[in-house]
Amino acid sequence: MSEVIIAKCGLSCTDCGAYQATIADDDELRKMTAEEWSKMYGGSIAPESINCLGCQEKDETKVFGHCTVCGIRTCAKEKGYTTCADCPDFGCDKVAELWKHASFAKTNLEALRA
Ligand code: SF4
Ligand code: SF4
């Protein structure tokens, strides 16, 4: 896969199970991703909901539901930034909280800022 999609928060959408399952239209991967996320986030995520073309997709109906209501994504979108790397408040409390659990997201955005 040559194209790399970096989410506004720095996560790599191209490495995400939802993105990969959508691109390949792979129902087995949808099921595995739904099970993994249900365990991780303590809910019940339906395999049918695992559809996403990534954080930068303009059509909101093609973005995974949780990501359409993500506070970081909404904030960056409202400010017109492709990613938080463009923001003068880079490293704000919202992204810092995420980065505690996903330091590679911070690394991805630092690379964009370099
Ligand atoms: S926007 Fe989509 S591809 Fe990116 S992290 Fe969220 S669910 Fe995964
Ligand atoms: S304020 Fe924080 S969440 Fe909003 S665009 Fe800037 S860095 Fe991203």
GROMACS .gro file of N, CA and C and ligand atoms in nm:
model
  358
    1MET      N    1   0.085  -0.120   0.000
    1MET     CA    2   0.000   0.000   0.000
    1MET      C    3   0.088   0.124   0.000
    2SER      N    4   0.076   0.210  -0.099
    2SER     CA    5   0.168   0.323  -0.109
    2SER      C    6   0.114   0.447  -0.037
    3GLU      N    7  -0.016   0.472  -0.048
    3GLU     CA    8  -0.072   0.592   0.012
    3GLU      C    9  -0.077   0.576   0.166
    4VAL      N   10  -0.032   0.678   0.237
    4VAL     CA   11  -0.043   0.675   0.383
    4VAL      C   12  -0.138   0.786   0.424
    5ILE      N   13  -0.243   0.750   0.497
    5ILE     CA   14  -0.338   0.850   0.543
    5ILE      C   15  -0.316   0.871   0.692
    6ILE      N   16  -0.278   0.993   0.727
    6ILE     CA   17  -0.260   1.028   0.868
    6ILE      C   18  -0.384   1.104   0.915
    7ALA      N   19  -0.442   1.054   1.023
    7ALA     CA   20  -0.560   1.120   1.080
    7ALA      C   21  -0.520   1.254   1.142
    8LYS      N   22  -0.618   1.337   1.168
    8LYS     CA   23  -0.591   1.469   1.224
    8LYS      C   24  -0.514   1.459   1.356
    9CYS      N   25  -0.541   1.355   1.433
    9CYS     CA   26  -0.475   1.335   1.563
    9CYS      C   27  -0.337   1.270   1.549
   10GLY      N   28  -0.305   1.219   1.429
   10GLY     CA   29  -0.175   1.155   1.407
   10GLY      C   30  -0.181   1.005   1.392
   11LEU      N   31  -0.296   0.943   1.425
   11LEU     CA   32  -0.308   0.798   1.403
   11LEU      C   33  -0.293   0.770   1.253
   12SER      N   34  -0.245   0.651   1.221
   12SER     CA   35  -0.231   0.613   1.082
   12SER      C   36  -0.355   0.536   1.037
   13CYS      N   37  -0.441   0.601   0.959
   13CYS     CA   38  -0.564   0.535   0.915
   13CYS      C   39  -0.533   0.416   0.824
   14THR      N   40  -0.425   0.424   0.749
   14THR     CA   41  -0.394   0.314   0.658
   14THR      C   42  -0.355   0.187   0.734
   15ASP      N   43  -0.316   0.202   0.862
   15ASP     CA   44  -0.284   0.084   0.943
   15ASP      C   45  -0.405   0.036   1.024
   16CYS      N   46  -0.517   0.106   1.012
   16CYS     CA   47  -0.635   0.077   1.094
   16CYS      C   48  -0.717  -0.038   1.033
   17GLY      N   49  -0.765  -0.128   1.119
   17GLY     CA   50  -0.842  -0.242   1.072
   17GLY      C   51  -0.967  -0.201   0.997
   18ALA      N   52  -1.031  -0.092   1.040
   18ALA     CA   53  -1.154  -0.047   0.973
   18ALA      C   54  -1.123  -0.001   0.830
   19TYR      N   55  -1.016   0.072   0.816
   19TYR     CA   56  -0.978   0.120   0.682
   19TYR      C   57  -0.942   0.000   0.593
   20GLN      N   58  -0.861  -0.090   0.647
   20GLN     CA   59  -0.815  -0.204   0.566
   20GLN      C   60  -0.931  -0.294   0.527
   21ALA      N   61  -1.026  -0.315   0.621
   21ALA     CA   62  -1.142  -0.400   0.591
   21ALA      C   63  -1.230  -0.335   0.484
   22THR      N   64  -1.239  -0.203   0.489
   22THR     CA   65  -1.323  -0.131   0.392
   22THR      C   66  -1.262  -0.136   0.253
   23ILE      N   67  -1.134  -0.107   0.245
   23ILE     CA   68  -1.066  -0.105   0.115
   23ILE      C   69  -1.071  -0.244   0.049
   24ALA      N   70  -1.053  -0.349   0.131
   24ALA     CA   71  -1.052  -0.485   0.077
   24ALA      C   72  -1.192  -0.547   0.074
   25ASP      N   73  -1.292  -0.474   0.129
   25ASP     CA   74  -1.428  -0.527   0.148
   25ASP      C   75  -1.420  -0.667   0.209
   26ASP      N   76  -1.353  -0.674   0.324
   26ASP     CA   77  -1.319  -0.801   0.389
   26ASP      C   78  -1.406  -0.818   0.515
   27ASP      N   79  -1.508  -0.900   0.506
   27ASP     CA   80  -1.600  -0.916   0.619
   27ASP      C   81  -1.535  -0.987   0.738
   28GLU      N   82  -1.439  -1.075   0.711
   28GLU     CA   83  -1.369  -1.143   0.821
   28GLU      C   84  -1.288  -1.042   0.902
   29LEU      N   85  -1.222  -0.950   0.833
   29LEU     CA   86  -1.144  -0.846   0.902
   29LEU      C   87  -1.238  -0.749   0.976
   30ARG      N   88  -1.357  -0.722   0.918
   30ARG     CA   89  -1.456  -0.639   0.988
   30ARG      C   90  -1.492  -0.705   1.121
   31LYS      N   91  -1.515  -0.839   1.116
   31LYS     CA   92  -1.556  -0.913   1.236
   31LYS      C   93  -1.444  -0.909   1.340
   32MET      N   94  -1.321  -0.935   1.296
   32MET     CA   95  -1.206  -0.935   1.389
   32MET      C   96  -1.186  -0.796   1.451
   33THR      N   97  -1.199  -0.692   1.369
   33THR     CA   98  -1.180  -0.555   1.419
   33THR      C   99  -1.290  -0.520   1.519
   34ALA      N  100  -1.413  -0.558   1.487
   34ALA     CA  101  -1.527  -0.530   1.577
   34ALA      C  102  -1.506  -0.600   1.711
   35GLU      N  103  -1.458  -0.725   1.709
   35GLU     CA  104  -1.435  -0.799   1.833
   35GLU      C  105  -1.324  -0.733   1.914
   36GLU      N  106  -1.216  -0.697   1.845
   36GLU     CA  107  -1.101  -0.635   1.912
   36GLU      C  108  -1.143  -0.503   1.978
   37TRP      N  109  -1.214  -0.419   1.903
   37TRP     CA  110  -1.253  -0.288   1.956
   37TRP      C  111  -1.359  -0.301   2.065
   38SER      N  112  -1.446  -0.400   2.055
   38SER     CA  113  -1.548  -0.421   2.159
   38SER      C  114  -1.480  -0.455   2.291
   39LYS      N  115  -1.376  -0.539   2.283
   39LYS     CA  116  -1.301  -0.574   2.405
   39LYS      C  117  -1.225  -0.453   2.457
   40MET      N  118  -1.159  -0.382   2.366
   40MET     CA  119  -1.073  -0.270   2.402
   40MET      C  120  -1.152  -0.155   2.466
   41TYR      N  121  -1.269  -0.126   2.406
   41TYR     CA  122  -1.346  -0.009   2.452
   41TYR      C  123  -1.466  -0.049   2.538
   42GLY      N  124  -1.481  -0.179   2.562
   42GLY     CA  125  -1.585  -0.224   2.654
   42GLY      C  126  -1.727  -0.205   2.604
   43GLY      N  127  -1.748  -0.208   2.475
   43GLY     CA  128  -1.884  -0.194   2.421
   43GLY      C  129  -1.918  -0.311   2.332
   44SER      N  130  -2.018  -0.292   2.250
   44SER     CA  131  -2.054  -0.396   2.154
   44SER      C  132  -2.059  -0.332   2.015
   45ILE      N  133  -1.951  -0.347   1.943
   45ILE     CA  134  -1.940  -0.286   1.811
   45ILE      C  135  -1.976  -0.390   1.705
   46ALA      N  136  -2.072  -0.355   1.621
   46ALA     CA  137  -2.118  -0.449   1.519
   46ALA      C  138  -2.022  -0.453   1.400
   47PRO      N  139  -1.993  -0.571   1.348
   47PRO     CA  140  -1.905  -0.580   1.230
   47PRO      C  141  -1.954  -0.493   1.114
   48GLU      N  142  -2.087  -0.481   1.101
   48GLU     CA  143  -2.144  -0.402   0.991
   48GLU      C  144  -2.108  -0.253   1.002
   49SER      N  145  -2.071  -0.211   1.124
   49SER     CA  146  -2.037  -0.068   1.142
   49SER      C  147  -1.892  -0.040   1.109
   50ILE      N  148  -1.815  -0.145   1.082
   50ILE     CA  149  -1.673  -0.129   1.052
   50ILE      C  150  -1.656  -0.094   0.904
   51ASN      N  151  -1.673   0.033   0.877
   51ASN     CA  152  -1.656   0.086   0.742
   51ASN      C  153  -1.596   0.224   0.754
   52CYS      N  154  -1.481   0.248   0.692
   52CYS     CA  155  -1.418   0.379   0.703
   52CYS      C  156  -1.315   0.400   0.593
   53LEU      N  157  -1.323   0.517   0.531
   53LEU     CA  158  -1.221   0.553   0.432
   53LEU      C  159  -1.115   0.647   0.490
   54GLY      N  160  -1.116   0.659   0.623
   54GLY     CA  161  -1.011   0.737   0.690
   54GLY      C  162  -1.057   0.874   0.734
   55CYS      N  163  -0.984   0.929   0.828
   55CYS     CA  164  -1.017   1.056   0.893
   55CYS      C  165  -1.026   1.173   0.796
   56GLN      N  166  -0.950   1.170   0.687
   56GLN     CA  167  -0.947   1.283   0.595
   56GLN      C  168  -1.059   1.279   0.491
   57GLU      N  169  -1.139   1.169   0.491
   57GLU     CA  170  -1.250   1.156   0.397
   57GLU      C  171  -1.352   1.269   0.418
   58LYS      N  172  -1.394   1.332   0.309
   58LYS     CA  173  -1.488   1.445   0.318
   58LYS      C  174  -1.632   1.397   0.341
   59ASP      N  175  -1.666   1.281   0.286
   59ASP     CA  176  -1.802   1.227   0.300
   59ASP      C  177  -1.815   1.160   0.437
   60GLU      N  178  -1.887   1.225   0.527
   60GLU     CA  179  -1.897   1.176   0.665
   60GLU      C  180  -1.964   1.039   0.674
   61THR      N  181  -2.044   1.003   0.572
   61THR     CA  182  -2.110   0.872   0.576
   61THR      C  183  -2.009   0.760   0.550
   62LYS      N  184  -1.887   0.797   0.508
   62LYS     CA  185  -1.785   0.696   0.480
   62LYS      C  186  -1.675   0.695   0.585
   63VAL      N  187  -1.704   0.755   0.702
   63VAL     CA  188  -1.609   0.756   0.814
   63VAL      C  189  -1.674   0.679   0.929
   64PHE      N  190  -1.595   0.599   1.002
   64PHE     CA  191  -1.646   0.520   1.115
   64PHE      C  192  -1.715   0.614   1.216
   65GLY      N  193  -1.831   0.572   1.266
   65GLY     CA  194  -1.915   0.657   1.349
   65GLY      C  195  -1.841   0.726   1.463
   66HIS      N  196  -1.761   0.651   1.538
   66HIS     CA  197  -1.690   0.711   1.651
   66HIS      C  198  -1.599   0.825   1.605
   67CYS      N  199  -1.537   0.807   1.491
   67CYS     CA  200  -1.442   0.909   1.443
   67CYS      C  201  -1.514   1.034   1.393
   68THR      N  202  -1.642   1.021   1.352
   68THR     CA  203  -1.717   1.140   1.309
   68THR      C  204  -1.750   1.230   1.427
   69VAL      N  205  -1.750   1.174   1.549
   69VAL     CA  206  -1.782   1.257   1.667
   69VAL      C  207  -1.659   1.281   1.755
   70CYS      N  208  -1.542   1.245   1.704
   70CYS     CA  209  -1.417   1.263   1.779
   70CYS      C  210  -1.389   1.412   1.800
   71GLY      N  211  -1.363   1.451   1.924
   71GLY     CA  212  -1.341   1.592   1.957
   71GLY      C  213  -1.218   1.650   1.888
   72ILE      N  214  -1.115   1.571   1.873
   72ILE     CA  215  -0.992   1.619   1.809
   72ILE      C  216  -1.019   1.645   1.660
   73ARG      N  217  -1.085   1.550   1.596
   73ARG     CA  218  -1.114   1.563   1.453
   73ARG      C  219  -1.205   1.684   1.429
   74THR      N  220  -1.308   1.698   1.513
   74THR     CA  221  -1.401   1.809   1.500
   74THR      C  222  -1.329   1.942   1.517
   75CYS      N  223  -1.243   1.949   1.617
   75CYS     CA  224  -1.168   2.073   1.645
   75CYS      C  225  -1.080   2.111   1.526
   76ALA      N  226  -1.003   2.015   1.477
   76ALA     CA  227  -0.912   2.044   1.365
   76ALA      C  228  -0.990   2.080   1.239
   77LYS      N  229  -1.103   2.011   1.218
   77LYS     CA  230  -1.185   2.041   1.100
   77LYS      C  231  -1.240   2.184   1.108
   78GLU      N  232  -1.291   2.220   1.225
   78GLU     CA  233  -1.350   2.353   1.241
   78GLU      C  234  -1.245   2.463   1.219
   79LYS      N  235  -1.120   2.431   1.254
   79LYS     CA  236  -1.014   2.531   1.238
   79LYS      C  237  -0.950   2.525   1.099
   80GLY      N  238  -0.993   2.427   1.020
   80GLY     CA  239  -0.944   2.418   0.882
   80GLY      C  240  -0.806   2.354   0.868
   81TYR      N  241  -0.766   2.274   0.967
   81TYR     CA  242  -0.635   2.210   0.961
   81TYR      C  243  -0.645   2.068   0.905
   82THR      N  244  -0.552   2.032   0.822
   82THR     CA  245  -0.547   1.895   0.772
   82THR      C  246  -0.519   1.800   0.888
   83THR      N  247  -0.423   1.839   0.973
   83THR     CA  248  -0.396   1.763   1.095
   83THR      C  249  -0.362   1.862   1.207
   84CYS      N  250  -0.353   1.810   1.328
   84CYS     CA  251  -0.315   1.894   1.442
   84CYS      C  252  -0.173   1.946   1.429
   85ALA      N  253  -0.095   1.888   1.337
   85ALA     CA  254   0.042   1.936   1.315
   85ALA      C  255   0.041   2.081   1.268
   86ASP      N  256  -0.069   2.125   1.206
   86ASP     CA  257  -0.078   2.262   1.153
   86ASP      C  258  -0.119   2.364   1.260
   87CYS      N  259  -0.153   2.316   1.376
   87CYS     CA  260  -0.217   2.402   1.477
   87CYS      C  261  -0.114   2.470   1.568
   88PRO      N  262  -0.131   2.600   1.596
   88PRO     CA  263  -0.041   2.667   1.689
   88PRO      C  264  -0.051   2.610   1.831
   89ASP      N  265  -0.164   2.544   1.861
   89ASP     CA  266  -0.180   2.482   1.993
   89ASP      C  267  -0.142   2.333   1.991
   90PHE      N  268  -0.057   2.297   1.895
   90PHE     CA  269  -0.011   2.158   1.884
   90PHE      C  270   0.031   2.106   2.023
   91GLY      N  271  -0.025   1.988   2.058
   91GLY     CA  272   0.007   1.932   2.190
   91GLY      C  273  -0.093   1.975   2.297
   92CYS      N  274  -0.208   2.029   2.254
   92CYS     CA  275  -0.312   2.071   2.350
   92CYS      C  276  -0.358   1.951   2.433
   93ASP      N  277  -0.438   1.982   2.537
   93ASP     CA  278  -0.480   1.876   2.630
   93ASP      C  279  -0.553   1.761   2.559
   94LYS      N  280  -0.633   1.795   2.456
   94LYS     CA  281  -0.712   1.690   2.387
   94LYS      C  282  -0.619   1.588   2.320
   95VAL      N  283  -0.522   1.636   2.243
   95VAL     CA  284  -0.434   1.540   2.175
   95VAL      C  285  -0.338   1.476   2.274
   96ALA      N  286  -0.295   1.551   2.375
   96ALA     CA  287  -0.201   1.496   2.474
   96ALA      C  288  -0.263   1.374   2.543
   97GLU      N  289  -0.393   1.379   2.568
   97GLU     CA  290  -0.461   1.267   2.633
   97GLU      C  291  -0.455   1.142   2.544
   98LEU      N  292  -0.483   1.161   2.416
   98LEU     CA  293  -0.475   1.048   2.321
   98LEU      C  294  -0.332   0.995   2.312
   99TRP      N  295  -0.238   1.086   2.303
   99TRP     CA  296  -0.098   1.045   2.284
   99TRP      C  297  -0.042   0.965   2.402
  100LYS      N  298  -0.106   0.980   2.522
  100LYS     CA  299  -0.063   0.898   2.636
  100LYS      C  300  -0.073   0.750   2.602
  101HIS      N  301  -0.175   0.716   2.519
  101HIS     CA  302  -0.201   0.576   2.485
  101HIS      C  303  -0.152   0.541   2.344
  102ALA      N  304  -0.114   0.642   2.267
  102ALA     CA  305  -0.073   0.618   2.127
  102ALA      C  306   0.038   0.717   2.091
  103SER      N  307   0.156   0.693   2.149
  103SER     CA  308   0.266   0.789   2.130
  103SER      C  309   0.309   0.797   1.983
  104PHE      N  310   0.283   0.689   1.906
  104PHE     CA  311   0.321   0.693   1.765
  104PHE      C  312   0.242   0.798   1.687
  105ALA      N  313   0.123   0.833   1.737
  105ALA     CA  314   0.044   0.937   1.671
  105ALA      C  315   0.116   1.071   1.682
  106LYS      N  316   0.172   1.096   1.799
  106LYS     CA  317   0.250   1.218   1.820
  106LYS      C  318   0.373   1.217   1.729
  107THR      N  319   0.440   1.102   1.721
  107THR     CA  320   0.560   1.090   1.637
  107THR      C  321   0.526   1.119   1.491
  108ASN      N  322   0.411   1.068   1.445
  108ASN     CA  323   0.369   1.093   1.306
  108ASN      C  324   0.351   1.242   1.279
  109LEU      N  325   0.289   1.312   1.373
  109LEU     CA  326   0.265   1.456   1.352
  109LEU      C  327   0.393   1.537   1.368
  110GLU      N  328   0.480   1.493   1.457
  110GLU     CA  329   0.608   1.564   1.471
  110GLU      C  330   0.688   1.553   1.341
  111ALA      N  331   0.676   1.439   1.275
  111ALA     CA  332   0.746   1.422   1.146
  111ALA      C  333   0.688   1.518   1.042
  112LEU      N  334   0.556   1.541   1.046
  112LEU     CA  335   0.495   1.636   0.951
  112LEU      C  336   0.538   1.779   0.981
  113ARG      N  337   0.563   1.810   1.107
  113ARG     CA  338   0.603   1.945   1.145
  113ARG      C  339   0.751   1.973   1.120
  114ALA      N  340   0.829   1.866   1.106
  114ALA     CA  341   0.976   1.883   1.094
  114ALA      C  342   1.016   1.949   0.962
  115SF4     S1  343  -1.083   0.761   1.091
  115SF4    FE1  344  -1.133   0.551   1.027
  115SF4     S2  345  -0.942   0.465   0.951
  115SF4    FE2  346  -0.892   0.647   1.075
  115SF4     S3  347  -0.854   0.569   1.283
  115SF4    FE3  348  -1.072   0.627   1.269
  115SF4     S4  349  -1.176   0.435   1.213
  115SF4    FE4  350  -0.962   0.408   1.167
  116SF4     S1  351  -0.652   2.270   1.950
  116SF4    FE1  352  -0.570   2.062   1.980
  116SF4     S2  353  -0.725   1.924   1.891
  116SF4    FE2  354  -0.767   2.130   1.813
  116SF4     S3  355  -0.657   2.140   1.616
  116SF4    FE3  356  -0.521   2.225   1.775
  116SF4     S4  357  -0.393   2.052   1.842
  116SF4    FE4  358  -0.572   1.965   1.732
   0.00000   0.00000   0.00000
